[in-house]
Coordinates of C-alpha atoms in Angstrom, one line a residue:
M834 CA -4.3 76.4 15.2
S835 CA -6.0 76.8 18.6
E836 CA -9.1 79.0 19.3
G837 CA -6.9 81.4 21.4
E838 CA -4.5 81.9 18.5
R839 CA -7.3 82.9 16.1
T840 CA -8.4 85.6 18.7
T841 CA -4.9 87.0 18.9
I842 CA -4.6 87.3 15.1
D843 CA -8.1 88.9 14.8
K844 CA -7.1 91.6 17.4
S845 CA -3.8 92.2 15.6
E846 CA -5.7 93.5 12.5
S847 CA -6.5 96.8 14.4
S848 CA -3.4 96.8 16.5
S849 CA 0.2 97.9 15.9
F850 CA 2.7 96.3 13.5
E851 CA 4.6 94.9 16.6
D852 CA 1.7 92.8 17.6
L853 CA 1.3 91.3 14.1
A854 CA 5.0 90.5 14.0
S855 CA 4.8 88.8 17.4
A856 CA 1.9 86.6 16.3
A857 CA 3.8 85.6 13.1
A858 CA 6.9 84.8 15.1
H859 CA 4.8 82.6 17.3
E860 CA 3.5 80.7 14.3
I861 CA 7.0 80.3 12.9
E862 CA 8.3 78.9 16.2
E863 CA 5.4 76.3 16.3
A864 CA 6.3 75.3 12.7
K865 CA 9.9 74.8 13.6
L866 CA 8.9 72.6 16.6
A867 CA 6.6 70.6 14.3
D868 CA 9.4 70.1 11.7
A869 CA 11.8 69.0 14.5
A870 CA 9.3 66.5 15.8
S871 CA 8.8 65.1 12.3
A872 CA 12.5 64.8 11.8
K873 CA 12.8 62.8 15.0
I874 CA 10.0 60.4 13.8
D875 CA 11.8 60.0 10.5
K876 CA 15.1 59.2 12.3
K877 CA 13.3 56.6 14.4
E878 CA 11.9 55.0 11.3
E879 CA 15.3 54.8 9.7
K880 CA 17.1 53.5 12.7
P881 CA 15.8 49.9 12.5
Q882 CA 17.4 49.8 9.0
E883 CA 20.8 49.8 10.7
E884 CA 19.9 46.9 12.9
W885 CA 19.5 43.2 12.2
Q886 CA 16.0 42.3 10.9
D887 CA 14.4 38.9 11.6
V888 CA 13.2 38.0 8.1
L889 CA 11.2 34.9 9.0
G890 CA 10.3 35.8 12.6
S891 CA 12.0 32.7 14.0
G892 CA 15.6 34.0 14.3
A893 CA 16.8 31.6 11.6
L894 CA 17.5 34.3 9.0
L895 CA 18.7 37.7 10.0
K896 CA 19.3 40.6 7.6
K897 CA 21.1 43.9 7.9
I898 CA 21.0 46.4 5.0
I899 CA 24.3 48.0 4.2
E900 CA 23.3 49.7 0.9
Q901 CA 19.8 50.9 0.2
G902 CA 18.1 49.8 -3.0
D903 CA 15.4 51.3 -5.2
E904 CA 12.8 51.2 -2.5
A905 CA 10.8 54.1 -4.1
S906 CA 9.8 51.9 -7.0
G907 CA 8.3 49.3 -4.6
E908 CA 9.4 46.5 -7.0
R909 CA 10.8 43.2 -5.8
P910 CA 11.7 40.1 -7.8
Q911 CA 9.1 37.4 -8.1
R912 CA 9.5 33.6 -8.2
S913 CA 11.1 32.3 -11.4
D914 CA 12.5 35.8 -12.3
I915 CA 16.1 35.7 -13.5
C916 CA 18.1 37.6 -10.9
R917 CA 21.7 38.9 -11.3
I918 CA 23.4 38.8 -8.0
S919 CA 26.8 38.8 -6.3
Y920 CA 27.5 37.1 -3.0
E921 CA 30.2 35.9 -0.6
L922 CA 29.5 33.0 1.8
R923 CA 31.6 32.4 4.9
L924 CA 31.5 30.9 8.4
Q925 CA 29.9 33.2 11.0
D926 CA 32.5 32.3 13.6
D927 CA 35.4 32.5 11.2
P928 CA 34.7 35.2 8.5
K929 CA 38.1 34.7 6.9
N930 CA 37.0 31.2 5.9
I931 CA 35.3 31.9 2.6
I932 CA 33.1 29.0 1.3
E933 CA 31.8 30.5 -2.0
K934 CA 32.2 33.8 -3.9
R935 CA 30.2 34.5 -7.1
D936 CA 30.0 37.8 -9.0
N937 CA 27.2 38.8 -11.4
L938 CA 25.7 35.3 -11.2
K939 CA 22.3 34.7 -12.9
I940 CA 19.9 32.5 -11.0
Y941 CA 16.2 31.6 -11.2
L942 CA 14.6 32.8 -8.0
G943 CA 12.8 30.2 -6.0
D944 CA 14.6 27.2 -7.7
N945 CA 17.1 26.7 -4.9
E946 CA 20.0 27.2 -7.2
I947 CA 21.7 28.8 -4.3
L948 CA 21.4 28.1 -0.6
Q949 CA 17.8 28.5 0.8
G950 CA 18.8 31.4 3.0
L951 CA 20.0 33.4 0.1
D952 CA 17.0 32.5 -2.0
L953 CA 14.6 33.6 0.7
A954 CA 16.4 36.9 1.3
L955 CA 16.3 37.9 -2.4
T956 CA 12.5 37.9 -2.4
L957 CA 12.6 40.8 0.1
M958 CA 15.2 42.9 -1.6
Y959 CA 15.0 45.9 -3.9
R960 CA 17.0 46.5 -7.1
G961 CA 20.6 47.7 -6.1
E962 CA 20.2 46.6 -2.5
A963 CA 23.1 45.0 -0.6
C964 CA 22.9 43.4 2.8
L965 CA 24.5 41.1 5.3
L966 CA 22.9 37.8 6.3
R967 CA 23.2 35.4 9.2
I968 CA 21.9 32.0 8.1
A969 CA 20.9 29.2 10.4
P970 CA 22.0 25.6 9.5
R971 CA 18.5 24.6 8.3
F972 CA 18.7 27.2 5.6
A973 CA 22.4 26.6 4.8
Y974 CA 24.0 23.1 4.7
G975 CA 21.5 21.4 7.0
D976 CA 22.1 18.3 9.0
S977 CA 24.6 16.9 6.5
G978 CA 26.9 19.9 6.8
L979 CA 29.8 20.1 4.3
K980 CA 33.0 18.2 4.4
P981 CA 36.3 18.9 2.7
G982 CA 36.3 17.3 -0.8
E983 CA 32.5 17.5 -1.2
S984 CA 31.0 19.2 -4.2
L985 CA 29.8 22.8 -3.7
G986 CA 27.1 22.2 -6.3
L987 CA 27.6 25.6 -7.9
V988 CA 24.9 26.3 -10.3
G989 CA 25.9 26.6 -13.9
E990 CA 28.9 24.4 -13.5
V991 CA 28.5 20.7 -14.5
D992 CA 31.8 19.8 -12.7
S993 CA 31.4 21.9 -9.6
P994 CA 34.6 22.6 -7.6
K995 CA 35.2 20.8 -4.3
Y996 CA 35.1 22.4 -0.9
D997 CA 38.6 22.8 0.6
G998 CA 37.9 24.5 3.9
E999 CA 37.2 23.3 7.4
A1000 CA 34.4 20.9 7.9
I1001 CA 31.0 22.6 8.3
G1002 CA 28.9 20.8 11.0
P1003 CA 25.1 20.5 11.3
E1004 CA 25.1 23.3 13.9
T1005 CA 27.2 25.8 11.9
W1006 CA 25.8 29.2 11.2
L1007 CA 26.9 31.1 8.0
E1008 CA 27.3 34.7 7.2
A1009 CA 26.8 36.1 3.7
S1010 CA 27.2 39.4 1.8
L1011 CA 24.5 39.6 -0.8
K1012 CA 23.7 42.2 -3.5
L1013 CA 20.8 42.2 -5.9
H1014 CA 21.9 44.0 -9.1
D1015 CA 18.7 43.6 -11.2
W1016 CA 16.3 41.0 -12.6
T1017 CA 14.2 40.1 -15.6
E1018 CA 11.2 38.0 -16.1
E1019 CA 11.7 34.4 -17.3
S1020 CA 11.1 34.0 -21.0
E1021 CA 8.5 31.7 -22.5
H1022 CA 10.2 28.3 -23.0
E1023 CA 8.7 27.9 -26.5
T1024 CA 10.6 31.1 -27.7
L1025 CA 14.0 29.8 -26.6
P1026 CA 16.4 28.0 -29.0
I1027 CA 16.9 24.3 -28.3
A1028 CA 20.5 24.9 -27.3
E1029 CA 19.5 27.3 -24.6
R1030 CA 16.7 25.0 -23.4
M1031 CA 19.2 22.2 -23.1
E1032 CA 21.6 24.4 -21.1
I1033 CA 18.9 25.4 -18.6
G1034 CA 17.6 21.8 -18.3
I1035 CA 21.1 20.4 -17.7
R1036 CA 21.8 23.2 -15.2
R1037 CA 18.7 22.3 -13.2
R1038 CA 19.2 18.6 -13.3
C1039 CA 22.8 18.9 -12.0
R1040 CA 21.6 21.1 -9.1
G1041 CA 18.9 18.6 -8.4
N1042 CA 21.4 15.8 -8.3
W1043 CA 23.4 17.8 -5.7
W1044 CA 20.4 18.2 -3.5
Y1045 CA 19.5 14.5 -3.9
G1046 CA 23.1 13.5 -2.9
R1047 CA 22.6 15.5 0.3
G1048 CA 19.4 13.7 1.1
E1049 CA 17.1 16.6 0.2
S1050 CA 14.7 14.6 -2.0
Q1051 CA 12.0 17.2 -2.1
L1052 CA 14.3 20.0 -3.3
A1053 CA 15.7 17.6 -5.9
V1054 CA 12.2 16.8 -7.2
Q1055 CA 11.5 20.5 -7.4
L1056 CA 14.6 21.1 -9.6
Y1057 CA 13.8 18.1 -11.8
R1058 CA 10.3 19.4 -12.4
R1059 CA 11.6 22.8 -13.3
A1060 CA 14.0 21.1 -15.7
L1061 CA 11.2 19.2 -17.3
D1062 CA 9.3 22.5 -17.8
V1063 CA 11.9 23.7 -20.2
L1064 CA 12.7 20.3 -21.7
D1065 CA 9.2 19.1 -22.4
E1066 CA 8.1 19.0 -26.0
S1067 CA 5.8 21.8 -27.1
E1068 CA 2.8 21.4 -29.3
G1069 CA 3.8 20.5 -32.8
G1070 CA 7.3 19.4 -31.8
I1071 CA 10.4 21.2 -30.6
S1072 CA 12.0 23.4 -33.2
D1073 CA 14.4 26.3 -33.4
P1074 CA 12.6 29.6 -33.7
T1075 CA 13.7 31.6 -36.8
A1076 CA 13.7 35.3 -37.6
S1077 CA 10.9 34.8 -40.1
G1078 CA 8.7 33.0 -37.6
D1079 CA 8.8 29.7 -39.6
L1080 CA 9.7 26.7 -37.5
E1081 CA 12.3 24.4 -38.9
P1082 CA 12.4 20.8 -37.6
A1083 CA 15.6 19.9 -35.9
S1084 CA 15.7 16.1 -35.5
E1085 CA 19.2 15.8 -34.0
A1086 CA 18.5 18.5 -31.5
L1087 CA 15.1 17.0 -30.7
H1088 CA 16.7 13.6 -30.1
A1089 CA 19.3 15.2 -27.7
L1090 CA 16.5 17.0 -25.9
L1091 CA 14.5 13.8 -25.6
E1092 CA 17.6 12.0 -24.1
E1093 CA 18.0 14.7 -21.5
R1094 CA 14.3 14.7 -20.7
L1095 CA 14.3 11.0 -20.1
R1096 CA 17.5 11.3 -17.9
V1097 CA 15.6 13.9 -15.8
H1098 CA 12.6 11.6 -15.5
N1099 CA 14.8 8.7 -14.4
N1100 CA 16.5 10.8 -11.7
M1101 CA 13.2 12.2 -10.5
A1102 CA 11.9 8.7 -10.1
A1103 CA 14.8 7.9 -7.7
A1104 CA 14.1 11.1 -5.7
Q1105 CA 10.4 10.4 -5.5
L1106 CA 11.1 6.8 -4.4
K1107 CA 13.4 8.2 -1.6
A1108 CA 10.6 10.6 -0.6
G1109 CA 8.0 7.9 -0.4
A1110 CA 6.0 9.1 -3.4
Y1111 CA 5.7 5.7 -5.0
E1112 CA 2.9 6.3 -7.5
A1113 CA 4.6 9.4 -8.8
A1114 CA 7.9 7.6 -9.0
L1115 CA 6.3 4.7 -11.0
Q1116 CA 4.8 7.2 -13.4
A1117 CA 8.2 8.9 -14.0
V1118 CA 10.0 5.6 -14.6
S1119 CA 7.2 4.4 -16.8
R1120 CA 7.7 7.4 -19.1
V1121 CA 11.3 6.4 -19.5
L1122 CA 10.5 2.8 -20.3
T1123 CA 7.9 3.8 -22.8
C1124 CA 10.6 5.4 -24.9
Q1125 CA 13.5 3.2 -23.8
P1126 CA 12.2 -0.3 -22.8
Q1127 CA 15.8 -1.5 -22.6
N1128 CA 17.0 1.1 -20.1
A1129 CA 18.6 -1.0 -17.4
K1130 CA 18.7 1.8 -14.9
A1131 CA 15.0 2.5 -15.3
L1132 CA 14.2 -1.2 -14.9
Y1133 CA 16.3 -1.4 -11.8
R1134 CA 14.5 1.6 -10.3
K1135 CA 11.1 0.2 -11.4
S1136 CA 11.9 -3.0 -9.5
R1137 CA 12.8 -1.0 -6.3
I1138 CA 9.6 1.1 -6.6
L1139 CA 7.4 -2.0 -7.1
T1140 CA 9.0 -3.7 -4.1
A1141 CA 8.3 -0.7 -1.9
M1142 CA 4.7 -0.9 -3.1
G1143 CA 4.5 -4.6 -2.2
R1144 CA 4.1 -5.7 -5.8
N1145 CA 6.8 -8.4 -5.5
S1146 CA 6.0 -10.5 -8.6
E1147 CA 6.2 -7.5 -10.9
A1148 CA 9.3 -6.3 -9.1
L1149 CA 11.0 -9.7 -9.8
E1150 CA 10.1 -9.4 -13.4
A1151 CA 11.6 -5.9 -13.7
A1152 CA 14.8 -7.0 -11.8
R1153 CA 15.3 -10.0 -14.1
A1154 CA 15.0 -7.7 -17.1
A1155 CA 17.5 -5.3 -15.6
A1156 CA 19.9 -8.1 -14.8
A1157 CA 19.7 -9.5 -18.3
L1158 CA 20.7 -6.0 -19.6
A1159 CA 23.4 -5.2 -17.0
P1160 CA 24.6 -8.6 -15.6
S1161 CA 27.8 -7.1 -14.1
D1162 CA 26.0 -4.3 -12.2
I1163 CA 26.4 -4.9 -8.5
G1164 CA 23.3 -2.9 -7.5
V1165 CA 21.1 -4.8 -10.1
R1166 CA 22.4 -8.2 -8.9
K1167 CA 21.6 -7.3 -5.3
E1168 CA 18.1 -6.2 -6.2
L1169 CA 17.5 -9.4 -8.2
S1170 CA 18.7 -11.5 -5.2
K1171 CA 16.3 -9.6 -2.8
C1172 CA 13.4 -10.1 -5.2
E1173 CA 14.1 -13.8 -5.6
Q1174 CA 14.3 -14.3 -1.8
K1175 CA 11.0 -12.5 -1.4
A1176 CA 9.4 -14.6 -4.1
T1177 CA 10.5 -17.8 -2.3
R1178 CA 9.0 -16.5 1.0
D1179 CA 5.8 -15.6 -0.8
R1180 CA 5.5 -19.1 -2.3
S1181 CA 6.0 -20.6 1.1
V1182 CA 3.3 -18.4 2.6
E1183 CA 0.9 -19.3 -0.3
K1184 CA 1.4 -23.0 0.3
K1185 CA 0.6 -22.7 4.0
L1186 CA -2.5 -20.6 3.2
A1187 CA -3.6 -23.2 0.7
K1188 CA -3.3 -26.0 3.2
R1189 CA -5.3 -24.1 5.8
M1190 CA -8.0 -23.4 3.2
L1191 CA -8.2 -27.1 2.3
G1192 CA -8.3 -28.1 6.0
T1193 CA -5.2 -30.2 5.8
A1194 CA -3.0 -28.0 7.9
G1195 CA -4.3 -29.3 11.2
Q1196 CA -4.1 -33.0 10.3
S1197 CA -1.1 -34.9 11.6
K1198 CA 0.6 -37.9 10.2
P1199 CA -0.2 -41.3 11.9
E1200 CA 2.5 -42.2 14.3
P1201 CA 4.3 -45.6 13.8
E1202 CA 3.4 -48.4 16.2
K1203 CA 5.7 -48.7 19.1
K1204 CA 7.0 -52.1 20.1
P1205 CA 6.3 -53.0 23.7
S1206 CA 9.3 -53.0 26.0
R1207 CA 10.7 -56.3 27.5
A1208 CA 9.5 -55.5 31.0
K1209 CA 5.9 -55.1 29.8
M1210 CA 6.2 -58.3 27.8
F1211 CA 7.4 -60.3 30.9
I1212 CA 4.6 -58.9 33.0
W1213 CA 2.0 -59.9 30.4
S1214 CA 3.5 -63.3 30.0
S1215 CA 3.5 -63.9 33.7
L1216 CA -0.1 -62.9 34.0
L1217 CA -1.1 -65.1 31.1
L1218 CA 0.8 -68.1 32.5
S1219 CA -0.9 -67.6 35.9
F1220 CA -4.3 -67.5 34.2
L1221 CA -3.6 -70.7 32.3
V1222 CA -2.4 -72.5 35.4
G1223 CA -5.6 -71.4 37.2
V1224 CA -7.8 -72.7 34.4
A1225 CA -5.9 -76.0 34.3
S1226 CA -6.3 -76.5 38.1
V1227 CA -10.1 -75.9 37.8
L1228 CA -10.4 -78.4 35.0
V1229 CA -8.4 -81.1 36.9
Y1230 CA -10.6 -80.6 40.0
R1231 CA -13.8 -81.0 38.1
Y1232 CA -12.5 -84.1 36.4
K1233 CA -11.7 -85.8 39.8
M1234 CA -15.1 -84.9 41.2
Q1235 CA -16.8 -86.5 38.2
S1236 CA -14.7 -89.7 38.5
E1237 CA -15.8 -90.3 42.1

């Protein structure tokens, strides 16, 4: 309130009722104006919610809220939380062409069990929120796109359905409707029954295989590592939790879990090899061979890894072992052939180096004596005959001089 207004109110204490009412009316009018200005500010703040928001600041992921969530709580899902979502994925230029549609799907946030654009958007959503998304190719199907007949890689389905729509190119933008129903924190793996751990591990391995098949080795490795998190043996051995808290050993279930874990290690070695992480790939495949020394696939991959590391003699040994176990496998035979050719080249190089070290490389073999040509022989014969005639003439001359 201004200084002038305070003066007006003070004077009104000794003035008539009309003056007091006038001052009060003035204050009410100012309050109304203030409320109107505040309402305008609130409307300005709400207006951007109706527009497309640039989630990443690069224009590659745009979001438009169509249903407000529980923003008052301020809670958003965190990485590894189990989110229950519904979404519909379609082409931006052809919204009628629906690619995927899932309702009440449970996914592990941050595991790339769905397209990256959807995964990123969920981290900025509130419980109950629904939105529209425009997703750039790099956060959708990438440079590979998606062709009719290719797997959609739907999470939770071992035999994922095939895509039957129009070909999606490397420059194709997608549009999605996405709703976040709710979420829960991921449980401690040790508290889960073996059957559930197996289910989660297989789910992540299959999704990792899908990313690997699309050339996304890093994303595949991420899924394989997450699979190993739930498949790795806990302290004291893996057992089924019981109501009493006692742990009963489950040998058959443990064996199945071990088989699945080794399968994931084997696949991860292939993805790490493709990504150029040779040391990590060798460690992964070595874990498999420690438990299964006769695993032909692991030996084959070990050979390829060692070749990439330049350890050709060890690679040849692994390739021979793989070929002995899987003689009809075309890939194994090709790998063995490559290793043998490199071994031959290596031996040739070693021989040349040995000659240089011994100083014999620069020595040349003695050339065979060449027979003189006929022309040269005639010339030399003529010269020799002329010489002999000259000597004979001198001797005859001296003999005549002595006789006289």
